[in-house]
């Protein structure tokens, strides 16, 4: 079992930055895929950034490449999402998610993740 608690959302103007945090508890030793997903009103939830806790490989959605960075702090059992150059289209509820690692690479598919945080709102104004 894994429990995830997000923090760090808020409201910023376009071009600004935010850092989201996801604190994990429970089974923090097993290799996992940790990810940030987002869901805007009327849209499907989508993967934004994923990190493999084992080899620290990462995946980014095309829409955030070069602007967002996912990282982990093993000592704090926390995953971060640094978001720079924010755009109004980044406005969404952001969720942290986890799944135990299987296969060769981390999945980017929402249904494959079975542990979710409560979400944190990010609002970017123009």
Short mmCIF file of C-alpha atoms in Angstrom, two decimals:
data_model
loop_
_atom_site.label_atom_id
_atom_site.label_comp_id
_atom_site.label_asym_id
_atom_site.label_seq_id
_atom_site.Cartn_x
_atom_site.Cartn_y
_atom_site.Cartn_z
CA UNK A 1 0.00 0.00 0.00
CA UNK A 2 1.11 3.53 -0.77
CA UNK A 3 -0.37 6.78 0.47
CA UNK A 4 0.29 9.98 -1.46
CA UNK A 5 -0.21 13.56 -0.32
CA UNK A 6 0.29 16.46 -2.72
CA UNK A 7 1.04 20.07 -1.91
CA UNK A 8 2.27 23.20 -3.64
CA UNK A 9 -0.51 24.16 -6.01
CA UNK A 10 -1.78 27.69 -6.34
CA UNK A 11 -2.51 30.57 -8.67
CA UNK A 12 0.19 32.26 -10.74
CA UNK A 13 0.43 34.47 -13.77
CA UNK A 14 1.61 33.18 -17.11
CA UNK A 15 5.38 32.83 -17.16
CA UNK A 16 5.52 32.08 -13.46
CA UNK A 17 6.70 28.99 -11.63
CA UNK A 18 5.35 26.53 -9.08
CA UNK A 19 6.76 23.44 -7.43
CA UNK A 20 4.47 20.58 -6.54
CA UNK A 21 5.41 18.03 -3.90
CA UNK A 22 4.14 14.48 -3.41
CA UNK A 23 4.97 12.83 -0.10
CA UNK A 24 4.71 9.06 -0.10
CA UNK A 25 4.19 6.77 2.87
CA UNK A 26 3.58 3.06 3.30
CA UNK A 27 5.73 0.89 1.06
CA UNK A 28 8.51 3.31 0.16
CA UNK A 29 11.13 0.64 -0.55
CA UNK A 30 9.81 -1.16 -3.59
CA UNK A 31 10.69 0.14 -7.03
CA UNK A 32 7.83 2.22 -8.31
CA UNK A 33 6.73 4.42 -11.12
CA UNK A 34 5.76 7.80 -9.72
CA UNK A 35 3.92 10.27 -11.85
CA UNK A 36 2.16 13.57 -12.12
CA UNK A 37 -1.10 13.63 -13.99
CA UNK A 38 -3.48 16.51 -14.61
CA UNK A 39 -7.10 16.98 -15.46
CA UNK A 40 -8.65 20.16 -16.78
CA UNK A 41 -12.42 20.73 -16.70
CA UNK A 42 -14.12 18.76 -19.44
CA UNK A 43 -10.93 16.94 -20.40
CA UNK A 44 -9.52 13.52 -19.73
CA UNK A 45 -6.81 12.99 -17.17
CA UNK A 46 -3.40 12.95 -18.83
CA UNK A 47 0.11 12.01 -17.86
CA UNK A 48 2.45 14.96 -17.46
CA UNK A 49 5.68 13.52 -16.07
CA UNK A 50 6.73 10.09 -14.83
CA UNK A 51 9.83 8.95 -12.95
CA UNK A 52 11.12 5.45 -12.36
CA UNK A 53 12.23 5.35 -8.73
CA UNK A 54 14.79 2.66 -9.59
CA UNK A 55 16.86 4.03 -12.46
CA UNK A 56 15.47 7.60 -12.22
CA UNK A 57 14.53 7.60 -15.88
CA UNK A 58 11.87 10.13 -16.77
CA UNK A 59 9.08 10.73 -19.27
CA UNK A 60 7.46 14.03 -20.16
CA UNK A 61 4.40 14.87 -22.18
CA UNK A 62 5.32 16.90 -25.27
CA UNK A 63 3.31 19.84 -23.99
CA UNK A 64 5.57 20.29 -20.94
CA UNK A 65 9.01 19.25 -22.23
CA UNK A 66 11.61 21.87 -21.46
CA UNK A 67 9.37 23.58 -18.91
CA UNK A 68 8.60 20.94 -16.27
CA UNK A 69 11.05 18.78 -14.34
CA UNK A 70 10.21 15.75 -12.22
CA UNK A 71 12.61 14.66 -9.50
CA UNK A 72 12.71 12.57 -6.37
CA UNK A 73 14.25 12.86 -2.92
CA UNK A 74 14.69 9.35 -1.56
CA UNK A 75 15.50 10.54 1.95
CA UNK A 76 12.18 12.38 2.15
CA UNK A 77 10.15 9.85 0.11
CA UNK A 78 9.00 12.79 -1.96
CA UNK A 79 8.58 13.42 -5.66
CA UNK A 80 8.60 16.95 -7.02
CA UNK A 81 7.32 18.62 -10.15
CA UNK A 82 9.06 21.90 -10.89
CA UNK A 83 6.91 23.87 -13.31
CA UNK A 84 8.43 26.87 -15.08
CA UNK A 85 7.17 29.16 -17.83
CA UNK A 86 3.62 28.26 -16.92
CA UNK A 87 0.88 28.84 -19.48
CA UNK A 88 -2.88 29.28 -19.05
CA UNK A 89 -3.33 25.87 -20.70
CA UNK A 90 -1.46 24.31 -17.76
CA UNK A 91 -4.44 25.13 -15.56
CA UNK A 92 -5.76 21.88 -14.10
CA UNK A 93 -6.04 19.71 -11.04
CA UNK A 94 -2.71 17.96 -10.65
CA UNK A 95 -2.56 14.48 -9.16
CA UNK A 96 0.35 12.43 -7.93
CA UNK A 97 0.10 8.72 -8.70
CA UNK A 98 2.12 5.57 -8.15
CA UNK A 99 2.30 1.97 -9.22
CA UNK A 100 4.75 -0.77 -8.40
CA UNK A 101 7.23 -1.20 -11.22
CA UNK A 102 6.51 -4.00 -13.67
CA UNK A 103 7.91 -4.77 -17.06
CA UNK A 104 10.72 -2.75 -18.58
CA UNK A 105 9.56 0.87 -18.49
CA UNK A 106 7.06 2.93 -16.57
CA UNK A 107 3.60 3.14 -18.02
CA UNK A 108 2.16 6.53 -18.87
CA UNK A 109 -1.41 5.25 -18.91
CA UNK A 110 -3.82 6.51 -16.25
CA UNK A 111 -5.56 3.14 -15.65
CA UNK A 112 -2.22 1.49 -14.85
CA UNK A 113 -1.78 3.61 -11.71
CA UNK A 114 -3.57 2.35 -8.65
CA UNK A 115 -2.44 4.79 -5.95
CA UNK A 116 -3.56 8.40 -6.19
CA UNK A 117 -3.31 11.54 -4.13
CA UNK A 118 -6.18 13.92 -3.51
CA UNK A 119 -4.99 16.44 -6.08
CA UNK A 120 -3.81 20.04 -5.94
CA UNK A 121 -5.17 22.87 -8.09
CA UNK A 122 -2.91 24.86 -10.40
CA UNK A 123 -4.38 27.98 -11.98
CA UNK A 124 -2.42 30.06 -14.48
CA UNK A 125 -3.85 33.41 -15.52
CA UNK A 126 -2.94 35.28 -18.69
#
